[in-house]
PDB file of C-alpha atoms in Angstrom:
ATOM      1  CA  MET A  10     -15.476   5.223 -17.988  1.00 86.00           C
ATOM      2  CA  SER A  11     -14.983   7.713 -16.118  1.00 92.00           C
ATOM      3  CA  ILE A  12     -12.252  10.062 -14.658  1.00 95.00           C
ATOM      4  CA  ILE A  13     -12.242   8.486 -11.207  1.00 95.00           C
ATOM      5  CA  GLU A  14     -12.532   4.851 -12.813  1.00 94.00           C
ATOM      6  CA  LEU A  15      -9.749   5.815 -15.149  1.00 96.00           C
ATOM      7  CA  ILE A  16      -7.620   6.800 -12.437  1.00 96.00           C
ATOM      8  CA  LEU A  17      -8.984   3.390 -10.024  1.00 95.00           C
ATOM      9  CA  LEU A  18      -7.984   1.061 -13.044  1.00 94.00           C
ATOM     10  CA  SER A  19      -4.168   3.096 -13.175  1.00 96.00           C
ATOM     11  CA  ILE A  20      -3.811   2.669  -9.596  1.00 95.00           C
ATOM     12  CA  GLY A  21      -4.632  -1.270 -10.021  1.00 92.00           C
ATOM     13  CA  LEU A  22      -2.032  -1.649 -13.213  1.00 93.00           C
ATOM     14  CA  ALA A  23       0.482   0.026 -11.482  1.00 94.00           C
ATOM     15  CA  MET A  24       0.436  -2.692  -8.393  1.00 90.00           C
ATOM     16  CA  ASP A  25       2.849  -4.606 -10.106  1.00 86.00           C
ATOM     17  CA  ALA A  26       5.216  -2.436 -11.070  1.00 91.00           C
ATOM     18  CA  PHE A  27       4.812  -0.884  -7.224  1.00 91.00           C
ATOM     19  CA  ALA A  28       6.035  -4.331  -5.776  1.00 86.00           C
ATOM     20  CA  VAL A  29       8.748  -4.770  -8.116  1.00 87.00           C
ATOM     21  CA  SER A  30       9.941  -1.338  -7.405  1.00 92.00           C
ATOM     22  CA  ILE A  31      10.017  -1.806  -3.623  1.00 87.00           C
ATOM     23  CA  CYS A  32      12.333  -4.821  -4.592  1.00 83.00           C
ATOM     24  CA  LYS A  33      13.857  -2.575  -6.213  1.00 88.00           C
ATOM     25  CA  GLY A  34      14.788  -0.604  -3.517  1.00 88.00           C
ATOM     26  CA  LEU A  35      15.142  -3.172  -1.282  1.00 83.00           C
ATOM     27  CA  SER A  36      18.057  -4.349  -3.133  1.00 82.00           C
ATOM     28  CA  VAL A  37      20.110  -1.098  -3.088  1.00 85.00           C
ATOM     29  CA  LYS A  38      22.576  -0.246  -0.243  1.00 84.00           C
ATOM     30  CA  LYS A  39      22.745   3.964  -1.344  1.00 90.00           C
ATOM     31  CA  LEU A  40      19.888   5.263  -3.070  1.00 92.00           C
ATOM     32  CA  LYS A  41      20.078   8.377  -5.166  1.00 95.00           C
ATOM     33  CA  PRO A  42      17.379   9.540  -6.556  1.00 95.00           C
ATOM     34  CA  SER A  43      17.820   8.881  -9.897  1.00 96.00           C
ATOM     35  CA  HIS A  44      16.811   4.997  -9.226  1.00 96.00           C
ATOM     36  CA  GLY A  45      13.257   5.980  -8.595  1.00 96.00           C
ATOM     37  CA  ILE A  46      13.306   8.322 -11.695  1.00 97.00           C
ATOM     38  CA  ILE A  47      14.690   4.895 -13.951  1.00 98.00           C
ATOM     39  CA  ALA A  48      12.400   2.854 -12.307  1.00 97.00           C
ATOM     40  CA  GLY A  49       9.118   5.574 -12.725  1.00 98.00           C
ATOM     41  CA  ALA A  50      10.364   5.861 -16.423  1.00 98.00           C
ATOM     42  CA  TYR A  51      11.148   2.260 -17.268  1.00 98.00           C
ATOM     43  CA  PHE A  52       7.557   1.142 -15.891  1.00 98.00           C
ATOM     44  CA  GLY A  53       4.822   4.104 -16.162  1.00 98.00           C
ATOM     45  CA  GLY A  54       6.320   4.526 -19.861  1.00 98.00           C
ATOM     46  CA  PHE A  55       5.744   0.805 -20.649  1.00 97.00           C
ATOM     47  CA  GLN A  56       2.376   1.012 -18.667  1.00 97.00           C
ATOM     48  CA  ALA A  57       1.320   3.727 -20.870  1.00 98.00           C
ATOM     49  CA  LEU A  58       2.468   2.004 -24.159  1.00 98.00           C
ATOM     50  CA  MET A  59       0.760  -1.340 -24.054  1.00 96.00           C
ATOM     51  CA  PRO A  60      -2.308  -0.388 -23.249  1.00 96.00           C
ATOM     52  CA  LEU A  61      -2.226   1.419 -26.425  1.00 97.00           C
ATOM     53  CA  LEU A  62      -1.029  -1.756 -28.387  1.00 96.00           C
ATOM     54  CA  GLY A  63      -3.527  -3.784 -26.906  1.00 94.00           C
ATOM     55  CA  TRP A  64      -6.358  -1.168 -28.246  1.00 95.00           C
ATOM     56  CA  LEU A  65      -5.008  -0.808 -31.255  1.00 95.00           C
ATOM     57  CA  LEU A  66      -5.128  -4.611 -31.397  1.00 92.00           C
ATOM     58  CA  GLY A  67      -8.573  -4.678 -30.105  1.00 89.00           C
ATOM     59  CA  ARG A  68     -10.202  -2.011 -32.447  1.00 89.00           C
ATOM     60  CA  GLN A  69      -8.944  -5.114 -35.306  1.00 88.00           C
ATOM     61  CA  PHE A  70     -11.533  -6.787 -33.858  1.00 81.00           C
ATOM     62  CA  GLU A  71     -14.431  -5.105 -32.622  1.00 74.00           C
ATOM     63  CA  GLU A  72     -16.875  -5.511 -35.135  1.00 76.00           C
ATOM     64  CA  LEU A  73     -16.415  -9.127 -34.813  1.00 77.00           C
ATOM     65  CA  ILE A  74     -17.083  -9.163 -30.631  1.00 73.00           C
ATOM     66  CA  LYS A  75     -19.436  -6.057 -29.916  1.00 71.00           C
ATOM     67  CA  SER A  76     -22.483  -8.805 -29.113  1.00 76.00           C
ATOM     68  CA  VAL A  77     -20.196 -10.707 -26.273  1.00 80.00           C
ATOM     69  CA  ASP A  78     -17.376  -7.736 -26.129  1.00 74.00           C
ATOM     70  CA  HIS A  79     -18.382  -6.716 -21.936  1.00 79.00           C
ATOM     71  CA  TRP A  80     -18.090 -10.199 -21.563  1.00 86.00           C
ATOM     72  CA  ILE A  81     -14.749 -10.182 -22.431  1.00 80.00           C
ATOM     73  CA  ALA A  82     -13.661  -6.767 -20.357  1.00 77.00           C
ATOM     74  CA  PHE A  83     -15.364  -8.976 -17.489  1.00 85.00           C
ATOM     75  CA  GLY A  84     -12.721 -12.083 -18.008  1.00 84.00           C
ATOM     76  CA  LEU A  85      -9.941 -10.229 -18.575  1.00 79.00           C
ATOM     77  CA  LEU A  86     -10.029  -7.899 -15.854  1.00 78.00           C
ATOM     78  CA  VAL A  87     -11.638 -10.845 -13.419  1.00 85.00           C
ATOM     79  CA  LEU A  88      -8.676 -12.885 -14.777  1.00 84.00           C
ATOM     80  CA  ILE A  89      -5.451 -10.517 -14.057  1.00 77.00           C
ATOM     81  CA  GLY A  90      -6.854  -9.216 -10.806  1.00 77.00           C
ATOM     82  CA  ALA A  91      -7.473 -12.590  -9.612  1.00 86.00           C
ATOM     83  CA  ASN A  92      -3.544 -13.970 -10.847  1.00 80.00           C
ATOM     84  CA  MET A  93      -2.423 -10.379  -9.271  1.00 74.00           C
ATOM     85  CA  ILE A  94      -4.465 -11.618  -5.495  1.00 85.00           C
ATOM     86  CA  ARG A  95      -2.900 -15.028  -6.208  1.00 85.00           C
ATOM     87  CA  GLU A  96       1.138 -13.784  -6.885  1.00 78.00           C
ATOM     88  CA  SER A  97       0.320 -11.596  -3.596  1.00 79.00           C
ATOM     89  CA  PHE A  98       0.368 -15.027  -1.545  1.00 85.00           C
ATOM     90  CA  GLY A  99       3.524 -16.350  -2.762  1.00 77.00           C
ATOM     91  CA  GLU A 100       7.148 -15.893  -1.745  1.00 65.00           C
ATOM     92  CA  GLU A 101       8.499 -13.067  -2.218  1.00 59.00           C
ATOM     93  CA  GLU A 102      10.374 -11.828  -5.712  1.00 56.00           C
ATOM     94  CA  SER A 103      13.762 -10.870  -5.070  1.00 55.00           C
ATOM     95  CA  GLN A 104      15.897  -8.294  -7.378  1.00 60.00           C
ATOM     96  CA  ASP A 105      19.551  -7.182  -8.281  1.00 67.00           C
ATOM     97  CA  ALA A 106      20.447  -3.622  -7.478  1.00 76.00           C
ATOM     98  CA  SER A 107      20.902  -2.603 -11.077  1.00 87.00           C
ATOM     99  CA  PHE A 108      18.818  -0.061 -12.853  1.00 92.00           C
ATOM    100  CA  ALA A 109      20.726  -0.711 -16.421  1.00 91.00           C
ATOM    101  CA  PHE A 110      18.484  -1.558 -19.322  1.00 92.00           C
ATOM    102  CA  LYS A 111      19.563  -4.951 -19.629  1.00 89.00           C
ATOM    103  CA  ALA A 112      17.876  -5.483 -15.795  1.00 87.00           C
ATOM    104  CA  MET A 113      14.593  -2.784 -16.475  1.00 93.00           C
ATOM    105  CA  LEU A 114      13.686  -3.492 -19.663  1.00 92.00           C
ATOM    106  CA  PRO A 115      12.516  -7.316 -19.040  1.00 90.00           C
ATOM    107  CA  LEU A 116      10.587  -6.090 -15.337  1.00 89.00           C
ATOM    108  CA  ALA A 117       8.951  -3.116 -17.549  1.00 92.00           C
ATOM    109  CA  ILE A 118       8.084  -5.517 -20.541  1.00 91.00           C
ATOM    110  CA  ALA A 119       7.165  -8.155 -17.753  1.00 86.00           C
ATOM    111  CA  THR A 120       5.178  -6.493 -15.483  1.00 87.00           C
ATOM    112  CA  SER A 121       3.193  -4.457 -17.963  1.00 89.00           C
ATOM    113  CA  ILE A 122       1.514  -7.698 -19.913  1.00 86.00           C
ATOM    114  CA  ASP A 123      -1.821  -7.288 -17.987  1.00 86.00           C
ATOM    115  CA  ALA A 124      -1.217  -3.313 -19.158  1.00 91.00           C
ATOM    116  CA  LEU A 125      -1.808  -4.595 -22.803  1.00 91.00           C
ATOM    117  CA  ALA A 126      -5.394  -7.187 -21.662  1.00 88.00           C
ATOM    118  CA  VAL A 127      -6.956  -3.844 -20.123  1.00 91.00           C
ATOM    119  CA  GLY A 128      -6.198  -2.159 -23.711  1.00 93.00           C
ATOM    120  CA  VAL A 129      -7.919  -4.702 -25.503  1.00 90.00           C
ATOM    121  CA  THR A 130     -10.755  -3.973 -23.726  1.00 89.00           C
ATOM    122  CA  PHE A 131     -10.666  -0.291 -24.038  1.00 93.00           C
ATOM    123  CA  ALA A 132     -11.668  -0.878 -27.426  1.00 89.00           C
ATOM    124  CA  PHE A 133     -15.010  -2.702 -26.697  1.00 84.00           C
ATOM    125  CA  LEU A 134     -15.979   0.269 -24.017  1.00 87.00           C
ATOM    126  CA  ASP A 135     -16.699   4.358 -24.022  1.00 87.00           C
ATOM    127  CA  VAL A 136     -13.072   5.036 -22.943  1.00 94.00           C
ATOM    128  CA  ASN A 137     -10.658   8.055 -24.483  1.00 96.00           C
ATOM    129  CA  VAL A 138      -7.581   6.626 -24.249  1.00 96.00           C
ATOM    130  CA  ILE A 139      -5.485   9.237 -24.738  1.00 97.00           C
ATOM    131  CA  LEU A 140      -6.267  10.285 -21.694  1.00 98.00           C
ATOM    132  CA  ALA A 141      -6.246   6.545 -20.395  1.00 97.00           C
ATOM    133  CA  ILE A 142      -2.595   5.825 -21.474  1.00 97.00           C
ATOM    134  CA  SER A 143      -1.828   9.001 -19.898  1.00 98.00           C
ATOM    135  CA  LEU A 144      -3.022   8.393 -16.461  1.00 98.00           C
ATOM    136  CA  ILE A 145      -1.946   5.006 -16.606  1.00 98.00           C
ATOM    137  CA  GLY A 146       1.877   5.827 -17.481  1.00 98.00           C
ATOM    138  CA  ALA A 147       1.336   8.992 -14.667  1.00 98.00           C
ATOM    139  CA  ILE A 148       0.105   7.040 -11.870  1.00 98.00           C
ATOM    140  CA  THR A 149       2.315   3.990 -12.194  1.00 98.00           C
ATOM    141  CA  PHE A 150       5.672   6.415 -12.543  1.00 98.00           C
ATOM    142  CA  VAL A 151       4.636   8.028  -9.098  1.00 98.00           C
ATOM    143  CA  ILE A 152       3.620   5.224  -7.450  1.00 97.00           C
ATOM    144  CA  SER A 153       7.231   2.850  -9.006  1.00 97.00           C
ATOM    145  CA  ALA A 154       9.364   5.998  -7.936  1.00 97.00           C
ATOM    146  CA  ALA A 155       8.086   5.944  -4.717  1.00 96.00           C
ATOM    147  CA  GLY A 156       7.832   1.941  -4.152  1.00 93.00           C
ATOM    148  CA  VAL A 157      11.902   2.536  -4.679  1.00 95.00           C
ATOM    149  CA  LYS A 158      11.985   4.744  -1.990  1.00 94.00           C
ATOM    150  CA  ILE A 159       9.111   2.355   0.566  1.00 91.00           C
ATOM    151  CA  GLY A 160      11.641  -0.422  -0.369  1.00 87.00           C
ATOM    152  CA  ASN A 161      14.501   1.098   0.399  1.00 88.00           C
ATOM    153  CA  VAL A 162      13.108   2.697   3.782  1.00 87.00           C
ATOM    154  CA  PHE A 163      10.702   0.134   5.126  1.00 80.00           C
ATOM    155  CA  GLY A 164      11.811  -3.293   3.076  1.00 63.00           C
ATOM    156  CA  SER A 165       9.150  -5.996   1.798  1.00 59.00           C
ATOM    157  CA  LYS A 166       6.078  -5.197   4.618  1.00 67.00           C
ATOM    158  CA  TYR A 167       3.688  -3.707   1.384  1.00 67.00           C
ATOM    159  CA  GLN A 168       4.748  -5.810  -1.313  1.00 68.00           C
ATOM    160  CA  SER A 169       2.251  -8.114  -1.051  1.00 76.00           C
ATOM    161  CA  LYS A 170      -0.255  -5.576   0.211  1.00 80.00           C
ATOM    162  CA  ALA A 171      -0.302  -3.925  -3.096  1.00 75.00           C
ATOM    163  CA  GLU A 172      -0.570  -6.349  -5.269  1.00 73.00           C
ATOM    164  CA  PHE A 173      -3.253  -7.999  -3.621  1.00 83.00           C
ATOM    165  CA  ALA A 174      -5.277  -4.010  -3.133  1.00 81.00           C
ATOM    166  CA  GLY A 175      -4.022  -4.143  -7.073  1.00 72.00           C
ATOM    167  CA  GLY A 176      -5.805  -7.139  -7.780  1.00 76.00           C
ATOM    168  CA  ALA A 177      -9.059  -6.690  -6.006  1.00 86.00           C
ATOM    169  CA  ILE A 178      -9.296  -2.681  -7.847  1.00 81.00           C
ATOM    170  CA  LEU A 179      -9.218  -4.458 -11.567  1.00 77.00           C
ATOM    171  CA  ILE A 180     -12.032  -7.221 -10.240  1.00 87.00           C
ATOM    172  CA  ILE A 181     -13.988  -4.934  -8.971  1.00 88.00           C
ATOM    173  CA  LEU A 182     -13.953  -2.696 -12.620  1.00 81.00           C
ATOM    174  CA  GLY A 183     -14.512  -5.839 -13.930  1.00 82.00           C
ATOM    175  CA  ILE A 184     -17.515  -6.773 -12.318  1.00 90.00           C
ATOM    176  CA  LYS A 185     -18.916  -3.067 -12.861  1.00 86.00           C
ATOM    177  CA  ILE A 186     -18.254  -3.105 -16.405  1.00 81.00           C
ATOM    178  CA  LEU A 187     -20.811  -6.359 -16.710  1.00 86.00           C
ATOM    179  CA  ILE A 188     -23.520  -5.229 -14.127  1.00 89.00           C
ATOM    180  CA  GLU A 189     -23.183  -2.316 -16.224  1.00 84.00           C
ATOM    181  CA  HIS A 190     -24.183  -3.476 -19.310  1.00 82.00           C
ATOM    182  CA  ILE A 191     -26.519  -6.844 -17.974  1.00 86.00           C
ATOM    183  CA  PHE A 192     -28.563  -4.393 -16.183  1.00 83.00           C
ATOM    184  CA  PHE A 193     -27.923  -0.573 -17.863  1.00 78.00           C
ATOM    185  CA  GLY A 194     -27.250  -1.334 -21.376  1.00 70.00           C
ATOM    186  CA  GLY A 195     -24.068   0.678 -21.013  1.00 58.00           C
TER     187      GLY A 195
END
């Protein structure tokens, strides 16, 4: 995967965390810089950790499914992307104003499950895993921190658009992987 593809993938994966960060920003009456840093750290940290765990898991099965790996990568990315798009048309989620461990941990895990599945696909693709997880974590950190501020200032106007865009990016990347493998043997 090229650096541009990794950046696009990172942005796509960060959109769930961005949407939740907007909700967190909406819930806060008096926003502090620490709110954005906390959201960024939780979401960015888990978005970096989960693909690493997925990659480690995928490496265990690499030889068994090498002949269909492109179909697995395509299927996972399209399913994750389609789910994000479906969720973008759902009702708005409400959040409480807490940035405490017990409030942030479940949100960080829930928003990074997609990244775990993407990490599995890394085992079957030509991906620099350290670069990938670094980009995913850093980009999610920045986007999540910004999401808290955007949510606090602008409200929920961008939440569903962010989820839709993230889903579309993942679907496009899945299709690209499949096309490259079928037509170019990559």
